[in-house]
Coordinates of C-alpha atoms and ligand atoms in Angstrom, one line a residue:
X1326 CA -22.0 -5.7 6.4
X1327 CA -22.6 -9.6 5.7
X1328 CA -19.0 -11.3 6.6
X1329 CA -18.0 -14.2 4.6
X1330 CA -15.1 -17.3 5.6
X1331 CA -15.0 -21.4 3.9
X1332 CA -12.2 -23.3 5.2
X1333 CA -11.4 -26.9 3.0
X1334 CA -8.2 -29.0 4.9
X1335 CA -7.2 -32.0 6.7
X1336 CA -7.7 -29.4 10.6
X1337 CA -11.0 -29.6 12.3
X1338 CA -12.6 -26.7 10.4
X1339 CA -15.2 -25.2 13.1
X1340 CA -13.2 -23.7 15.6
X1341 CA -11.1 -22.0 11.7
X1342 CA -14.4 -20.2 10.8
X1343 CA -15.6 -18.9 14.1
X1344 CA -12.6 -17.6 14.7
X1345 CA -12.6 -16.3 11.3
X1346 CA -16.3 -14.6 11.9
X1347 CA -14.6 -13.2 15.0
X1348 CA -12.1 -10.9 12.6
X1349 CA -15.1 -10.1 10.5
X1350 CA -16.9 -8.8 13.6
X1351 CA -16.3 -4.8 13.1
X1352 CA -17.3 -5.2 10.0
X1353 CA -20.7 -5.7 11.9
X1354 CA -23.3 -7.9 11.8
X1355 CA -26.7 -8.0 13.9
X1356 CA -26.8 -13.1 13.3
X1357 CA -24.3 -15.4 12.8
X1358 CA -23.7 -19.1 11.6
X1359 CA -21.7 -22.0 10.2
X1360 CA -22.3 -25.4 8.5
X1361 CA -19.7 -27.8 7.8
X1362 CA -19.6 -31.0 5.7
X1363 CA -18.9 -33.8 7.2
X1364 CA -20.3 -37.9 6.2
X1365 CA -21.4 -36.7 2.8
X1366 CA -24.2 -34.5 5.1
X1367 CA -24.3 -30.7 5.5
X1368 CA -25.0 -29.7 9.6
X1369 CA -26.0 -25.8 9.9
X1370 CA -25.7 -23.9 13.3
X1371 CA -26.8 -19.9 13.6
X1372 CA -28.2 -18.0 15.9
X1373 CA -29.5 -14.1 15.9
X1374 CA -27.0 -11.6 17.9
X1375 CA -23.3 -11.8 18.4
X1376 CA -20.9 -14.5 18.1
X1377 CA -20.7 -15.5 21.4
X1378 CA -25.0 -16.9 20.7
X1379 CA -23.5 -18.6 18.6
X1380 CA -20.7 -20.4 20.2
X1381 CA -22.5 -22.7 22.8
X1382 CA -24.1 -24.0 19.9
X1383 CA -21.1 -25.1 18.0
X1384 CA -21.2 -28.6 19.6
X1385 CA -24.2 -29.6 18.4
X1386 CA -21.7 -30.0 14.7
X1387 CA -20.2 -32.9 14.7
X1388 CA -17.0 -33.2 15.4
X1389 CA -13.8 -33.2 13.1
X1390 CA -15.7 -31.8 10.0
X1391 CA -13.1 -30.5 7.2
X1392 CA -15.1 -28.4 5.0
X1393 CA -17.1 -25.7 5.9
X1394 CA -18.3 -22.0 5.7
X1395 CA -19.1 -19.5 8.1
X1396 CA -21.4 -16.0 7.7
X1397 CA -22.0 -12.9 10.0
X1398 CA -25.1 -11.2 9.4
X1399 CA -25.9 -7.4 8.1
X1400 CA -29.6 -7.7 7.5
X1401 CA -30.7 -6.0 3.9
X1402 CA -34.0 -8.6 4.0
X1403 CA -35.6 -9.8 6.3
X1404 CA -34.6 -8.6 10.6
X1405 CA -32.6 -10.1 12.2
X1406 CA -33.0 -13.4 13.4
X1407 CA -31.9 -16.9 13.3
X1408 CA -34.1 -18.4 10.7
X1409 CA -32.9 -15.3 8.1
X1410 CA -28.8 -16.0 9.4
X1411 CA -27.0 -17.7 6.7
X1412 CA -25.4 -20.2 5.8
X1413 CA -29.5 -21.3 4.5
X1414 CA -29.6 -25.1 4.1
X1415 CA -31.8 -27.3 1.5
X1416 CA -31.6 -30.5 0.0
X1417 CA -28.1 -31.7 1.5
X1418 CA -26.3 -27.9 0.7
X1419 CA -25.5 -25.0 2.6
X1420 CA -25.1 -21.5 0.3
X1421 CA -24.3 -18.3 2.0
X1422 CA -24.6 -14.6 0.9
X1423 CA -22.4 -10.9 1.0
X1424 CA -24.7 -9.1 -0.9
X1425 CA -27.8 -7.7 -2.9
X1426 CA -30.1 -9.6 -4.9
X1427 CA -31.9 -7.0 -7.0
X1428 CA -34.1 -9.7 -9.4
X1429 CA -35.4 -11.6 -5.8
X1430 CA -38.8 -11.1 -6.3
X1431 CA -40.2 -12.3 -9.4
X1432 CA -37.9 -15.0 -8.9
X1433 CA -39.2 -16.2 -5.5
X1434 CA -43.1 -16.1 -7.3
X1435 CA -41.6 -18.6 -9.9
X1436 CA -39.4 -20.6 -7.7
X1437 CA -43.4 -20.2 -5.5
X1438 CA -45.4 -20.7 -8.8
X1439 CA -42.9 -24.0 -9.2
X1440 CA -43.7 -24.6 -5.0
X1441 CA -40.8 -24.0 -3.4
X1442 CA -41.4 -23.1 0.3
X1443 CA -39.6 -20.3 1.4
X1444 CA -38.5 -20.7 5.2
X1445 CA -37.0 -17.5 5.5
X1446 CA -37.3 -13.5 3.6
X1447 CA -34.1 -13.1 2.6
X1448 CA -32.5 -12.7 -0.6
X1449 CA -30.1 -16.2 -0.1
X1450 CA -33.3 -18.2 -0.2
X1451 CA -33.7 -17.2 -3.4
X1452 CA -30.2 -18.2 -4.0
X1453 CA -29.9 -21.4 -3.0
X1454 CA -33.5 -23.0 -4.2
X1455 CA -32.9 -21.7 -8.1
X1456 CA -29.3 -23.0 -6.5
X1457 CA -30.8 -27.0 -6.1
X1458 CA -33.4 -26.2 -9.0
X1459 CA -30.3 -26.7 -11.1
X1460 CA -28.5 -28.7 -9.1
X1461 CA -31.7 -31.5 -9.8
X1462 CA -31.5 -30.2 -13.8
X1463 CA -27.8 -31.0 -14.2
X1464 CA -27.1 -33.5 -12.1
X1465 CA -23.5 -31.5 -12.0
X1466 CA -22.6 -28.8 -8.9
X1467 CA -19.9 -26.0 -11.1
X1468 CA -22.6 -26.4 -13.7
X1469 CA -25.9 -25.9 -11.8
X1470 CA -24.1 -22.3 -10.3
X1471 CA -22.8 -22.1 -13.9
X1472 CA -26.8 -22.1 -15.7
X1473 CA -28.1 -20.2 -11.5
X1474 CA -26.2 -16.7 -11.9
X1475 CA -27.2 -15.4 -15.4
X1476 CA -31.1 -15.1 -13.5
X1477 CA -28.7 -13.1 -11.2
X1478 CA -28.9 -9.9 -10.6
X1479 CA -27.2 -7.1 -8.2
X1480 CA -24.9 -8.7 -5.8
X1481 CA -23.7 -11.6 -5.2
X1482 CA -20.8 -12.9 -3.6
X1483 CA -20.9 -16.9 -2.2
X1484 CA -19.5 -19.5 -0.8
X1485 CA -21.0 -22.8 -1.4
X1486 CA -21.3 -26.6 0.5
X1487 CA -22.9 -29.5 -1.0
X1488 CA -23.2 -32.8 1.1
X1489 CA -23.0 -34.8 -2.2
X1490 CA -19.5 -33.7 -3.7
X1491 CA -17.4 -33.5 -0.9
X1492 CA -14.6 -32.7 -1.6
X1493 CA -15.1 -29.4 -3.0
X1494 CA -16.6 -26.2 -1.7
X1495 CA -17.7 -23.6 -4.4
X1496 CA -16.9 -19.4 -4.1
X1497 CA -18.6 -17.2 -6.5
X1498 CA -17.7 -12.7 -7.0
X1499 CA -19.6 -10.8 -8.1
X1500 CA -19.2 -7.8 -5.6
X1501 CA -19.0 -8.1 -2.7
X1502 CA -15.2 -8.7 -2.4
X1503 CA -14.5 -12.2 -1.7
X1504 CA -10.1 -13.5 -1.5
X1505 CA -9.0 -16.6 -0.5
X1506 CA -5.8 -17.5 0.6
X1507 CA -3.9 -20.8 0.4
X1508 CA -1.8 -22.8 2.8
X1509 CA -0.2 -26.2 3.0
X1510 CA -3.2 -28.9 2.3
X1511 CA -5.6 -26.6 2.9
X1512 CA -7.3 -22.7 1.9
X1513 CA -9.3 -20.4 3.8
X1514 CA -11.7 -17.8 1.8
X1515 CA -12.8 -14.5 3.3
X1516 CA -14.9 -11.0 2.6
X1517 CA -11.6 -10.0 3.6
X1518 CA -8.5 -10.9 3.6
X1519 CA -8.2 -9.9 7.9
X1520 CA -9.7 -13.1 8.4
X1521 CA -6.9 -14.9 6.7
X1522 CA -3.7 -13.2 8.8
X1523 CA -3.5 -16.0 10.7
X1524 CA -3.4 -18.3 9.0
X1525 CA -1.6 -17.0 5.6
X1526 CA -0.3 -14.6 3.6
X1527 CA -0.5 -15.9 0.2
X1528 CA -3.8 -14.9 -1.1
X1529 CA -5.7 -14.6 -5.0
X1530 CA -8.8 -12.0 -4.6
X1531 CA -10.9 -13.3 -7.1
X1532 CA -11.9 -10.1 -9.8
X1533 CA -16.1 -9.9 -10.5
X1534 CA -17.4 -12.9 -12.7
X1535 CA -15.5 -14.8 -11.1
X1536 CA -16.3 -18.7 -9.7
X1537 CA -13.6 -21.1 -7.7
X1538 CA -13.7 -24.8 -7.1
X1539 CA -10.9 -25.2 -4.0
X1540 CA -10.2 -28.9 -2.9
X1541 CA -7.7 -29.0 -1.0
X1542 CA -4.8 -29.5 -3.1
X1543 CA -6.3 -27.8 -5.6
X1544 CA -7.8 -24.5 -6.8
X1545 CA -9.9 -23.6 -10.8
X1546 CA -11.2 -20.6 -11.1
X1547 CA -13.5 -19.5 -14.1
X1548 CA -15.2 -17.1 -15.3
X1549 CA -19.0 -16.2 -15.7
X1550 CA -18.3 -17.4 -19.5
X1551 CA -17.0 -20.7 -18.1
X1552 CA -12.8 -20.1 -19.9
X1553 CA -10.2 -20.7 -17.2
X1554 CA -8.6 -18.4 -14.9
X1555 CA -5.3 -18.2 -13.6
X1556 CA -5.6 -17.6 -10.1
X1557 CA -2.8 -14.3 -9.2
X1558 CA -0.6 -15.1 -5.5
X1559 CA 0.2 -11.8 -3.6
X1560 CA 1.7 -11.9 -0.8
X1561 CA -0.3 -10.2 2.3
X1562 CA 1.3 -7.5 4.0
X1563 CA -0.8 -6.7 6.6
X1564 CA 0.2 -8.8 10.8
X1565 CA -1.4 -10.2 13.2
X1566 CA -0.5 -8.3 15.5
X1567 CA -2.3 -5.3 13.7
X1568 CA -5.4 -6.6 14.5
X1569 CA -4.9 -7.1 17.7
X1570 CA -5.8 -4.5 20.9
X1571 CA -2.9 -4.0 22.2
X1572 CA -4.1 -3.3 25.6
X1573 CA -6.5 -0.7 24.7
X1574 CA -10.2 -1.0 25.9
X1575 CA -11.1 -0.4 22.1
X1576 CA -10.6 -0.9 18.9
X1577 CA -11.1 2.7 19.0
X1578 CA -8.9 4.2 21.6
X1579 CA -6.2 1.9 20.0
X1580 CA -6.8 3.9 16.1
X1581 CA -7.1 7.7 17.8
X1582 CA -3.3 6.7 19.4
X1583 CA -1.7 5.3 16.5
X1584 CA -2.8 8.4 14.6
X1585 CA 0.8 10.1 15.0
X1586 CA 2.3 6.9 14.2
X1587 CA 0.1 7.0 10.9
X1588 CA 1.0 10.5 10.4
X1589 CA 5.1 10.1 10.8
X1590 CA 4.8 6.9 8.5
X1591 CA 3.6 8.4 5.8
X1592 CA 5.1 11.3 6.0
X1593 CA 8.1 9.3 6.0
X1594 CA 6.9 7.9 2.8
X1595 CA 5.5 10.4 1.4
X1596 CA 7.9 14.0 1.5
X1597 CA 11.4 14.8 1.8
X1598 CA 10.4 17.2 4.1
X1599 CA 14.7 18.1 5.1
X1600 CA 14.7 18.8 1.2
X1601 CA 11.5 20.3 0.8
X1602 CA 10.7 17.8 -2.3
X1603 CA 7.6 15.1 -2.1
X1604 CA 7.4 11.5 -3.8
X1605 CA 5.6 11.5 -6.6
X1606 CA 5.4 8.6 -7.7
X1607 CA 3.8 8.1 -4.4
X1608 CA 1.2 10.6 -4.0
X1609 CA 0.3 9.3 -8.0
X1610 CA 1.7 12.8 -9.7
X1611 CA 4.2 10.4 -12.2
X1612 CA 0.9 8.1 -13.1
X1613 CA -1.4 10.5 -13.7
X1614 CA -2.1 12.9 -17.3
X1615 CA -1.4 15.9 -15.5
X1616 CA -1.6 18.3 -17.9
X1617 CA -5.2 17.1 -19.0
X1618 CA -6.7 17.8 -15.9
X1619 CA -8.4 20.5 -15.8
X1620 CA -11.2 20.1 -13.2
X1621 CA -11.0 17.7 -9.7
X1622 CA -14.3 15.1 -8.3
X1623 CA -14.4 13.7 -5.3
X1624 CA -16.3 11.2 -4.4
X1625 CA -17.2 9.9 -0.8
X1626 CA -19.6 8.4 1.5
X1627 CA -19.0 8.9 5.3
X1628 CA -16.3 10.0 7.4
X1629 CA -14.5 9.2 3.8
X1630 CA -17.0 11.9 2.6
X1631 CA -16.4 14.3 4.9
X1632 CA -12.0 14.6 4.6
X1633 CA -12.8 14.5 0.9
X1634 CA -14.5 18.1 1.1
X1635 CA -11.5 19.2 3.3
X1636 CA -9.8 18.5 0.9
X1637 CA -11.5 21.3 -1.4
X1638 CA -10.2 23.9 1.7
X1639 CA -7.0 22.1 0.6
X1640 CA -6.5 21.1 -3.3
X1641 CA -8.1 23.8 -4.9
X1642 CA -6.3 26.8 -3.8
X1643 CA -3.1 24.7 -4.7
X1644 CA -3.9 24.0 -8.0
X1645 CA -6.0 26.1 -8.6
X1646 CA -8.7 24.3 -10.2
X1647 CA -12.2 23.9 -9.3
X1648 CA -12.6 20.6 -6.8
X1649 CA -16.1 18.9 -7.2
X1650 CA -16.9 17.3 -3.9
X1651 CA -19.7 13.9 -3.6
X1652 CA -21.8 11.9 -2.1
X1653 CA -21.3 8.6 -3.6
X1654 CA -24.6 7.8 -3.6
X1655 CA -25.7 10.8 -5.5
X1656 CA -23.0 10.5 -8.4
X1657 CA -24.1 7.3 -9.2
X1658 CA -27.8 8.1 -10.2
X1659 CA -28.0 12.2 -10.6
X1660 CA -26.6 11.7 -14.5
X1661 CA -23.6 13.7 -13.6
X1662 CA -22.0 15.2 -17.0
X1663 CA -18.3 14.3 -17.0
X1664 CA -15.5 15.7 -18.8
X1665 CA -13.2 12.8 -19.6
X1666 CA -10.4 15.9 -18.4
X1667 CA -12.7 15.6 -15.1
X1668 CA -9.5 14.0 -11.8
X1669 CA -12.0 11.3 -9.8
X1670 CA -10.8 10.9 -6.9
X1671 CA -12.4 8.2 -4.7
X1672 CA -11.6 8.4 -1.1
X1673 CA -11.9 5.6 0.5
X1674 CA -10.5 3.7 4.2
X1675 CA -12.1 -0.2 2.4
X1676 CA -12.1 1.0 -0.7
X1677 CA -14.6 -1.6 -1.3
X1678 CA -17.4 0.8 -0.3
X1679 CA -20.5 -0.4 -3.3
X1680 CA -21.3 3.5 -4.0
X1681 CA -17.7 5.0 -4.2
X1682 CA -16.5 1.3 -5.7
X1683 CA -19.9 2.3 -8.2
X1684 CA -18.5 6.4 -9.3
X1685 CA -15.6 4.1 -10.2
X1686 CA -16.1 2.4 -13.1
X1687 CA -19.6 5.4 -14.3
X1688 CA -16.1 8.3 -14.3
X1689 CA -13.5 5.8 -15.7
X1690 CA -16.4 4.8 -18.4
X1691 CA -16.9 8.7 -19.2
X1692 CA -12.6 8.3 -19.3
X1693 CA -12.0 10.3 -16.7
X1694 CA -8.1 9.5 -15.2
X1695 CA -8.9 7.5 -11.9
X1696 CA -7.4 8.2 -8.2
X1697 CA -8.4 6.4 -5.6
X1698 CA -6.7 7.5 -1.9
X1699 CA -7.6 3.6 -0.2
X1700 CA -6.1 2.4 3.3
X1701 CA -6.9 -1.4 2.4
X1702 CA -4.2 -2.4 -1.1
X1703 CA -5.8 -4.8 -2.5
X1704 CA -9.2 -3.3 -2.4
X1705 CA -12.0 -3.5 -5.4
X1706 CA -11.3 1.0 -5.6
X1707 CA -7.6 0.8 -5.6
X1708 CA -7.5 -2.6 -8.4
X1709 CA -10.4 0.0 -10.4
X1710 CA -8.3 2.4 -10.2
X1711 CA -5.3 3.7 -12.6
X1712 CA -3.0 4.6 -9.8
X1713 CA -3.9 4.7 -5.5
X1714 CA -1.8 6.8 -3.2
X1715 CA -2.5 4.3 -0.6
X1716 CA -2.6 5.5 3.6
X1717 CA -1.2 2.4 5.1
X1718 CA -2.9 3.6 8.4
X1719 CA -3.0 -0.3 9.0
X1720 CA -5.5 -1.8 9.2
X1721 CA -8.6 -0.1 11.0
X1722 CA -11.2 -2.0 12.8
X1723 CA -13.4 0.4 15.1
X1724 CA -16.0 1.2 13.3
X1725 CA -16.0 4.9 13.4
X1726 CA -13.6 5.6 11.1
X1727 CA -10.5 8.1 13.2
X1728 CA -7.1 7.4 12.5
X1729 CA -8.2 7.1 8.0
X1730 CA -9.8 10.3 9.1
X1731 CA -6.3 12.0 8.7
X1732 CA -4.7 9.2 7.0
X1733 CA -7.3 10.8 4.7
X1734 CA -6.3 14.3 5.7
X1735 CA -2.6 13.9 4.7
X1736 CA -3.2 12.2 2.2
X1737 CA -5.5 15.8 0.1
X1738 CA -2.6 17.8 1.8
X1739 CA -0.4 16.4 0.4
X1740 CA -1.3 15.7 -3.1
X1741 CA -2.2 19.9 -3.1
X1742 CA 1.1 20.9 -2.2
X1743 CA 2.7 17.9 -4.3
X1744 CA 0.6 18.7 -7.6
X1745 CA 0.5 22.4 -6.4
X1746 CA 5.0 22.1 -6.8
X1747 CA 4.0 20.7 -10.6
X1748 CA 2.3 23.2 -11.4
X1749 CA 4.3 25.8 -10.9
X1750 CA 1.8 27.6 -8.5
X1751 CA 3.1 26.2 -4.5
X1752 CA 6.3 27.9 -4.6
X1753 CA 9.5 27.0 -3.0
X1754 CA 9.6 28.7 -0.6
X1755 CA 5.8 27.6 0.5
X1756 CA 6.6 23.8 0.4
X1757 CA 9.8 25.1 2.6
X1758 CA 7.2 26.6 5.0
X1759 CA 4.4 23.6 4.1
X1760 CA 7.1 21.1 5.1
X1761 CA 8.2 23.0 8.5
X1762 CA 5.2 22.9 9.6
X1763 CA 4.6 19.2 9.2
X1764 CA 7.7 17.9 10.2
X1765 CA 5.8 19.2 14.0
X1766 CA 2.8 17.8 13.1
X1767 CA 3.5 13.6 15.4
X1768 CA 4.5 15.4 17.9
X1769 CA 2.1 18.1 17.9
X1770 CA -0.5 15.4 17.8
X1771 CA 1.2 13.3 20.4
X1772 CA 0.2 16.8 22.5
X1773 CA -3.5 16.2 21.5
X1774 CA -3.7 12.8 23.0
X1775 CA -2.0 14.5 25.9
X1776 CA -6.2 16.2 26.3
X1777 CA -7.6 12.7 27.4
X1778 CA -8.5 12.9 31.1
X1779 CA -9.6 16.6 31.0
X1780 CA -11.7 15.1 27.6
X1781 CA -13.1 12.1 29.1
X1782 CA -13.6 14.6 32.7
X1783 CA -15.7 16.7 30.4
X1784 CA -18.1 14.0 28.7
X1785 CA -18.7 13.2 32.2
X1786 CA -20.3 16.0 32.4
X1787 CA -22.1 16.3 29.0
X1788 CA -22.6 12.8 28.3
X1789 CA -27.2 12.4 29.2
X1790 CA -27.3 15.1 26.6
X1791 CA -30.1 14.5 24.1
X1792 CA -28.9 17.0 21.0
X1793 CA -25.5 18.5 20.3
X1794 CA -23.9 21.1 17.7
X1795 CA -21.0 21.5 16.4
X1796 CA -20.2 24.4 14.1
X1797 CA -16.7 25.9 13.0
X1798 CA -15.2 27.8 9.0
X1799 CA -12.9 27.0 7.2
X1800 CA -11.1 23.8 7.9
X1801 CA -12.9 23.5 11.0
X1802 CA -16.5 23.4 9.2
X1803 CA -15.2 19.5 7.5
X1804 CA -13.8 18.9 11.4
X1805 CA -17.5 20.1 12.8
X1806 CA -19.2 18.2 10.5
X1807 CA -16.4 15.3 11.6
X1808 CA -16.8 14.9 15.3
X1809 CA -20.9 15.3 14.6
X1810 CA -20.7 12.0 13.1
X1811 CA -18.5 10.2 15.5
X1812 CA -20.8 11.5 18.0
X1813 CA -24.0 10.1 17.1
X1814 CA -22.1 6.5 16.0
X1815 CA -21.1 5.3 18.7
X1816 CA -23.2 7.4 21.7
X1817 CA -26.6 7.9 19.8
X1818 CA -26.2 11.2 20.7
X1819 CA -28.1 13.2 18.2
X1820 CA -25.7 15.5 16.9
X1821 CA -25.3 18.2 13.2
X1822 CA -22.6 19.8 12.0
X1823 CA -22.2 23.1 10.7
X1824 CA -20.1 26.0 9.2
X1825 CA -20.3 28.6 11.2
X1826 CA -21.7 31.2 8.9
X1827 CA -24.7 28.7 8.6
X1828 CA -26.3 29.1 12.0
X1829 CA -28.2 32.1 11.7
X1830 CA -30.2 30.7 8.5
X1831 CA -31.9 27.8 11.0
X1832 CA -29.5 25.9 13.5
X1833 CA -29.5 29.1 15.4
X1834 CA -33.8 28.0 16.9
X1835 CA -32.5 24.8 18.6
X1836 CA -30.7 27.3 20.2
X1837 CA -31.5 27.2 24.4
X1838 CA -29.8 26.6 27.6
X1839 CA -29.7 22.2 27.4
X1840 CA -28.5 22.8 24.2
X1841 CA -24.5 21.7 23.5
X1842 CA -21.7 23.6 20.9
X1843 CA -18.7 22.2 20.1
X1844 CA -16.9 25.2 18.1
X1845 CA -13.6 25.0 16.4
X1846 CA -12.6 28.1 17.0
X1847 CA -8.5 28.0 15.7
X1848 CA -6.4 30.3 15.7
X1849 CA -6.3 32.5 11.8
X1850 CA -7.9 33.7 9.4
X1851 CA -11.9 32.7 10.7
X1852 CA -10.7 33.3 14.0
X1853 CA -12.6 36.8 14.6
X1854 CA -16.0 35.3 13.5
X1855 CA -16.0 32.7 15.4
X1856 CA -15.8 34.0 17.9
X1857 CA -18.6 36.2 16.7
X1858 CA -20.6 33.1 15.6
X1859 CA -20.3 31.9 19.8
X1860 CA -20.9 35.2 21.0
X1861 CA -24.6 34.5 19.3
X1862 CA -25.2 31.5 20.4
X1863 CA -24.1 32.3 24.0
X1864 CA -26.5 35.3 23.7
X1865 CA -29.4 32.4 23.5
X1866 CA -27.5 31.3 26.5
X1867 CA -26.4 27.6 24.3
X1868 CA -23.4 25.3 26.5
X1869 CA -20.5 27.1 24.9
X1870 CA -17.6 24.0 24.4
X1871 CA -15.1 25.8 23.0
X1872 CA -12.1 23.8 21.5
X1873 CA -9.1 26.4 20.4
X1874 CA -5.2 27.3 21.1
X1875 CA -3.9 27.0 24.8
X1876 CA -3.5 30.3 25.0
X1877 CA -7.0 31.8 23.4
X1878 CA -7.6 34.1 26.8
X1879 CA -10.7 35.3 24.0
X1880 CA -12.2 32.0 23.5
X1881 CA -11.6 30.7 27.2
X1882 CA -14.0 33.4 28.3
X1883 CA -16.7 32.6 25.8
X1884 CA -17.1 28.8 26.0
X1885 CA -18.0 27.2 29.6
X1886 CA -16.5 24.2 28.5
X1887 CA -12.8 24.5 26.6
X1888 CA -10.6 21.8 25.5
X1889 CA -7.5 22.9 24.6
X1890 CA -6.3 21.2 21.5
X1891 CA -2.8 22.5 19.9
X1892 CA -2.0 24.7 16.8
X1893 CA -0.7 24.7 13.5
X1894 CA -0.2 27.4 10.9
X1895 CA -1.3 25.3 8.4
X1896 CA -5.2 25.3 8.3
X1897 CA -4.4 21.6 7.0
X1898 CA -2.7 20.5 10.4
X1899 CA -5.0 22.0 12.0
X1900 CA -8.0 20.4 10.6
X1901 CA -5.8 17.3 11.5
X1902 CA -5.3 18.3 14.4
X1903 CA -8.6 20.0 15.7
X1904 CA -10.3 16.6 15.3
X1905 CA -8.4 14.6 18.0
X1906 CA -10.4 16.0 20.3
X1907 CA -13.3 15.0 18.6
X1908 CA -13.1 11.6 18.2
X1909 CA -11.7 11.9 22.4
X1910 CA -15.0 13.4 23.3
X1911 CA -16.6 11.1 21.3
X1912 CA -15.0 8.0 22.8
X1913 CA -15.3 8.9 26.2
X1914 CA -19.1 9.7 26.5
X1915 CA -20.5 6.2 24.7
X1916 CA -17.6 4.5 26.6
X1917 CA -20.3 6.4 29.5
X1918 CA -23.4 5.9 28.4
X1919 CA -22.5 1.9 27.7
X1920 CA -22.6 1.8 24.1
X1921 CA -21.2 -0.8 21.7
X1922 CA -17.5 1.7 20.9
X1923 CA -16.5 -0.5 18.4
X1924 CA -19.2 -1.9 16.6
X1925 CA -22.3 0.5 16.7
X1926 CA -25.6 -0.9 16.7
X1927 CA -26.9 -0.6 12.6
X1928 CA -23.9 0.3 11.3
X1929 CA -21.0 -1.4 9.3
X1930 CA -17.4 -0.5 8.4
X1931 CA -17.4 -1.8 5.4
X1932 CA -20.6 -1.5 3.0
X1933 CA -20.9 -3.9 0.1
X1934 CA -24.1 -3.3 -1.0
X1935 CA -25.9 0.1 -2.4
Ligands
LIG246 C1 -18.9 3.8 6.6 C2 -18.5 3.3 8.1 C3 -18.1 4.7 7.2 C4 -16.9 5.1 6.3 C5 -17.8 5.2 5.7 C6 -17.4 4.9 4.2 O1 -20.4 4.4 6.8 O2 -18.7 2.8 9.4 O3 -16.7 4.8 9.2 O4 -16.7 6.6 7.0 O5 -18.1 3.5 5.0 O6 -16.7 4.1 4.0 P1 -15.7 3.6 2.9 O7 -14.3 2.6 3.7 O8 -15.4 4.2 2.1 O9 -13.8 5.1 3.8

């Protein structure tokens, strides 16, 4: 989604802003721009497409300016083109925006009636024109910001520079995230801490309803009521090397390969495998009032939602409480009945997904205990929740989520087990067995990655397919959903995931000799049932790609192609292992099709608008 960067200090701001935008590229965008202020004059360059399109235009900016703002735009109102790209500029003011102004139309009509002529189709230009109007009236930039804000409805994080006020820059946060980094005699700000880490590790996360006036040597913050707020600086713990590709062709491939290490470090932090005990503090259990919880509601979007679907299979039997799983975008508007005794678990890699964040606020208002399962420590959802189970999987840059998915699964699994232990429902012997199986997880995952050569060869065979079906049962059902999502996200092949038992209720009509069907059929309680479902597909000439245990002769016999995957007796750990070959299959098919694997078309990493 849209990304904002800003700089004020003594250095030439253009390379800093460009580098910041490059670090936000992963969020997804379709045009970009930079505005600077030089000798009382604001200048702007913008380009449709990727940052490489913007780069040659940078030389049009006067050199040496030490204050500016930049933006990557993910189109909402108006097509992606240069005119609609930010920064928008008028009357020597430049403005960038992340969010959506819900009442932009009446505001635009009102401004047009007053004679304002709009250059773009964006909601953002309305904000700029409102600001310029208030500035003309009040002759004071801060007062103009304060006067403009109550007129806006929706989400609006802003960066503003004015030619007339050469030593300051304004940042406003409402909805979409904004973080300010402090250097020596300079400040940076961005939608995402990732854009700051090569410059500073000292940062203040603006809260909703805050305005910052930033100069090279000072940071002043007010709330929307005009009262001063003291900045609260924290140390960022992202290293700039963790945001590099480290020799891999794509971030996605790097992140797929990081999974064994992520699993190992999560286990180290959250479990004592030798003693078969859990770190209740880090798992959130010490903070929650466990006795009050009579049900659990897990809410998320995208891959995080599929992790939650799988989480239900793991947590419900361990804690013997009903676990309801919902899409955040549906939950927030369907007038859900929320009991205060429900434990509300918001699952989000970024911790910024607008719909998920909205449900957290809703559930908080209903009096629920809120737990976040997040990968970004200071994210909005983590800060809003009563307690956060941090995944600590490290920055995930590839738009298609991989290591965050498996980290979420492990987090749900450990939470369920530890809560079950606290309720006396998971016995010491069961905890012991679970821990013994977990000990094997990182090595088995490494082994799953060894299958990549065979999977790459398989991709050669299937990359021209127009459709794919993925099927699984039990915890493999959510794996099938996630496998299909990975494929469609990065290869643009139409793919659907189904529960094996559902196939005959419709999807089987799609099966013919052209349809590849990825059947996730690990050994275990669902194995026989899956084999029957596979037979049904095979009888209709579907091309079975079996994913299962290396010594599963039956599955091999039924499969046209076979992907051997390491096994685990634990269905949660099995799901973590089974998804790895599907990530690799999607990756290699996408590479063969020549798509932009890390930044697939139309997608955004962090969906900060609803
Ligand atoms: C976007 C991303 C997905 C992600 C979803 C939820 O759609 O492209 O990869 O699963 O948002 O994101 P979250 O950060 O809340 O997990």
